[in-house]
Amino acid sequence: MKFWCCLCFTVEDDEPEETMKEDGDFVDKEVSEGVVMESNEAEAEEAGPRLEVAASDRDGHLRMFEGMVQAMRGGTQWDESVCVGALDTLRAAIRTTPRWSEGETSSAPPPEVEEDGDHDLHHKRARVHSFPHDFYYAMALTSGAGNSSSSDRDYSRSQGSNALYKSEAFYHSITPNNGDEENRYDSGSGKDDERDNNDTSNTEDFEVRMDLTDDLLHMVFSFLDHINLCRAAIVCRQWRAASAHEDFWKCLNFENRNISVEQFEDICWRYPNATQLNISGTPAIPLLVMTAMTSLRNLEVLTLGKGAIGDLFFHSLADCQMLRTLIVNDATLGTGIQEIPINHDRLRHLELTKCRVMRISIRCPQLETLSMKRSNMAQAVLNSPLLRDLDLGSCHKLSDAAIRSAAISCPQLESLDMSNCSCVSDETLREIAQACANLHVLDASYCPNVSLESVRLLMLTVLKLHSCEGITSASMAAIAYCSMLEVLELDNCSLLTSVILDLPRLQNIRLVHCRKFSDLNLRTLMLSSIMVSNCPVLHRISITSNSLQKLSLQKQESLTTLALQCPSLQEVDLTDCESLTNSICNVFSDGGGCPVLKSLVLENCESLTAVRFCSTSLVSLSLVGCRGITSLELTCPYLEQVSLDGCDHLESAAFFPVGLRSLNLGICPKLNALSIDAPNMVLLELKGCGVLSEASIKCPLLTSLDASFCSQLRDDCLSATAASCPLIESLILMSCPSVSSDGLYSLQWLPNLIVLDLSYTFLMTLKPVFDSCIKLKVLKLQACKYLSDSSLEPLYKEGALPALQELDLSYGTLCQSAIEELLSFCKHLTHVSLNGCVNMHDLNWGISGGQLPITPSISVSSGMFSLEYVHDAVEGGNRLLQNLNCVGCSNIRKVHIPVAAGCFHLTSLNLSLSTNLKEVEVACFNLCFLNLSNCCSLEVLRLDCPKLTSLFLQSCNMDEAAVEAAISKCSMLETLDVRFCPKICPLNMGRLRAACPGLKRIFSSLSQQS
């Protein structure tokens, strides 16, 4: 008896199976079940006593087998290499066990076990079996690419049957050409081990099989599909029997398989208890299905299709008494022009999809569901009194009378689909409504003659009327009688102008692409979902519902009136409703019908001009793109988020109270009046409100206020804000020219202020800042050109602002001496910016140059850093400066920062765009970044910076020798930029790499990176 892979077939001649004898000759023998052949039990008994394997070796084999099981358990994508590779390892392991003499065997069981032929299949613990050299495993060489392991010897298959399909090969027996050789088949490497060939005798090779509890094997195999079950069957007898269990073969799927009648008969004989069968797309469907009906007496589900099915099948259908479901898809029934009878007393589900038949007669008293979708039959006679679900969708050849006759013959009908049946009329619907009192679901989409005139469907719960040209506002009267209606779909009803419905159970309604639809009035307490889209003339919506939680009415350009009574409504999206007026604010305010509304989106509603909301539930409000709004008033104590991007014409805004934590009004350039009462606000941005003159800000938790470019902001406003917001830590007053020294005295109310930006102001003194801001860490005074040279003296003479770390004096008018004294005595500064200081001539921190007091006068040779010296200098009072920026200082000519200057924390120095800079000499132990780009006058560069990693010399006139000498003492340099340096040849970068081997990137004019 042959075993066929249920998913891989080809037509082969049936040949008798053979089994191998010990001397290599073949004899005919019938094999019971499986892919491999069983060894002769009598020969096993005569071979000798059973081989006893050491406990340690057995444990190792068990662990190896557990690995095989885990590999299979990992998923159905199990390849034969799992078992083959494991068996190869086990073969190698077994060779280490003691050899048995000629004639001995380990496969013969004791006498009491011999009597039970199935003992191996019912053991309760794992065991290791070894077989003599003359027993050969039958391997299945399969792979997705059609490749298999190669072998040095040519192996010939016995005359047993085999099946090949798409590179899936199943071998019943394999023997070597030279039967005298003792070498067994090796699927792992294709070669026998040379050492074993020299050392072993006729009895030295053993085949190993690992057994496992049957219950566990059954559980493992339950994860495999049919292909992998067939692959598992080639491992051993136990696996073969376990994989053939009928639990795994209840469902036989041969869809689109090239299976012969002989093969199919064999499968049906082997698994007579199969309950499901799919032979759709197979050759010789009529013969196969007749075979199945006579062989598979327990068949419950049968699937056919993609071919011609003769009337003999339908006449014999009653013989398959257990059949419950019949599916026929894309088939020609009979000759295509004759009447096909389908009679079955127990059939419950019947599908005849895309079938070609002239007339069909169905007598199935137990039938519950029937689908004839897309079939081209002209007449259908039904005698199924229990039918509940009937699908006649796209049956274009069925006449109105045929549909009516088929439907009214089913008094228990609950669901009817007659979509795309263009001949259906209202008369048919009226008779169906009378005959089918339990009809719940009706799909009459794409039926142009349906208008529902005088149709009463009292029990209807789902009604779909897509693209029904006959549906108008008058049809709503018929729908109003459907008191049980829950789902209503009216998409593409081009003549529909209004919908006025009072349906207590309606939950879902769709109105999409209704070109003439203008008025929607719904009163339904259970409405939970509404979809209204692309209705260009819709101007009025009124909804009353206790269950609606989310409403989306996007892109209703004509919508002007919205009335809502929805106590559960939480989210509303009215994006691009351009015609909405200010009256919409009353709908969403307290008392407007949405008491629990949390999120409101009114983006791009350009007709809104004055927005006023008073809501105790609103949490999020978006007015993005509402360019027409000039006035905004929000009284929403729980409002946490408001978006005003694009509100370019907003002039006055009032927030009292609101729950906002942050607010950005910088995108409202015309804002002139602001009132905020926000107990939780911590961040407020007014950047760019150039006409803001009146501002009342009451935010007790505010920590950051950005009023940049508020040119009309006055001292009284600043004082009131400081008094009401005592926790401010960051205050940005850049380009606020109306703020004077008098207003800065209010900073005494801000004890936590650490960041203050007074750039581009007209201040003449900083005394209010020095007196009030004790904790100040960052002070920015860019372009404060009215500050005198003595205005900063309190910093370096009186010790003002002891916590100051960052000072920005860019584009100021301070003289050279003031800058030198500031840098000399303010050693606590970490970041100093002197960009664009035209009065700065030199940065000379040498021992004899400048007025800088120098830290310990210790003689240190150039280029020599020692840990002892660095430690002594730090202990001697070095400065904390980390970042120094002198960008665009056009009058600076020399920069000299020696080791004695004590800049041991300096990591970044930027001198770019200093066009008159000629000499730079820097010796800083921790300097990492140096930028000298566009210093076109630079002639001398001396660097002693062992930690420098980035050096930028763009557009400098230095030659290669000078650059090479400069970087020679920068051992950690990684990036060098010499682009646009006219004296440096891009082709000679190797010279620079040789001077500094650690270079990773050199940017030159020839290439972006070399």
mmCIF file of C-alpha atoms in Angstrom, residues 104 112 189 208 309 353-354 433 443 484 575 612-613 737 787 840:
data_model
loop_
_atom_site.group_PDB
_atom_site.id
_atom_site.type_symbol
_atom_site.label_atom_id
_atom_site.label_comp_id
_atom_site.label_asym_id
_atom_site.label_seq_id
_atom_site.Cartn_x
_atom_site.Cartn_y
_atom_site.Cartn_z
ATOM 1 C CA GLU A 104 24.771 -9.306 16.765
ATOM 2 C CA GLU A 112 7.563 -11.089 25.591
ATOM 3 C CA SER A 189 27.481 15.149 3.755
ATOM 4 C CA VAL A 208 19.745 5.361 15.474
ATOM 5 C CA ILE A 309 -19.691 19.255 -13.023
ATOM 6 C CA THR A 353 -20.941 31.298 -6.835
ATOM 7 C CA LYS A 354 -20.189 32.332 -10.436
ATOM 8 C CA ALA A 433 -42.311 42.141 3.132
ATOM 9 C CA ASP A 443 -29.384 44.870 0.564
ATOM 10 C CA MET A 484 -36.284 48.294 14.493
ATOM 11 C CA THR A 575 -12.626 70.878 9.543
ATOM 12 C CA ARG A 612 -16.561 82.799 22.328
ATOM 13 C CA PHE A 613 -16.749 79.556 24.266
ATOM 14 C CA PRO A 737 12.540 99.218 23.088
ATOM 15 C CA LEU A 787 25.628 100.925 27.442
ATOM 16 C CA MET A 840 38.268 94.715 20.281
#
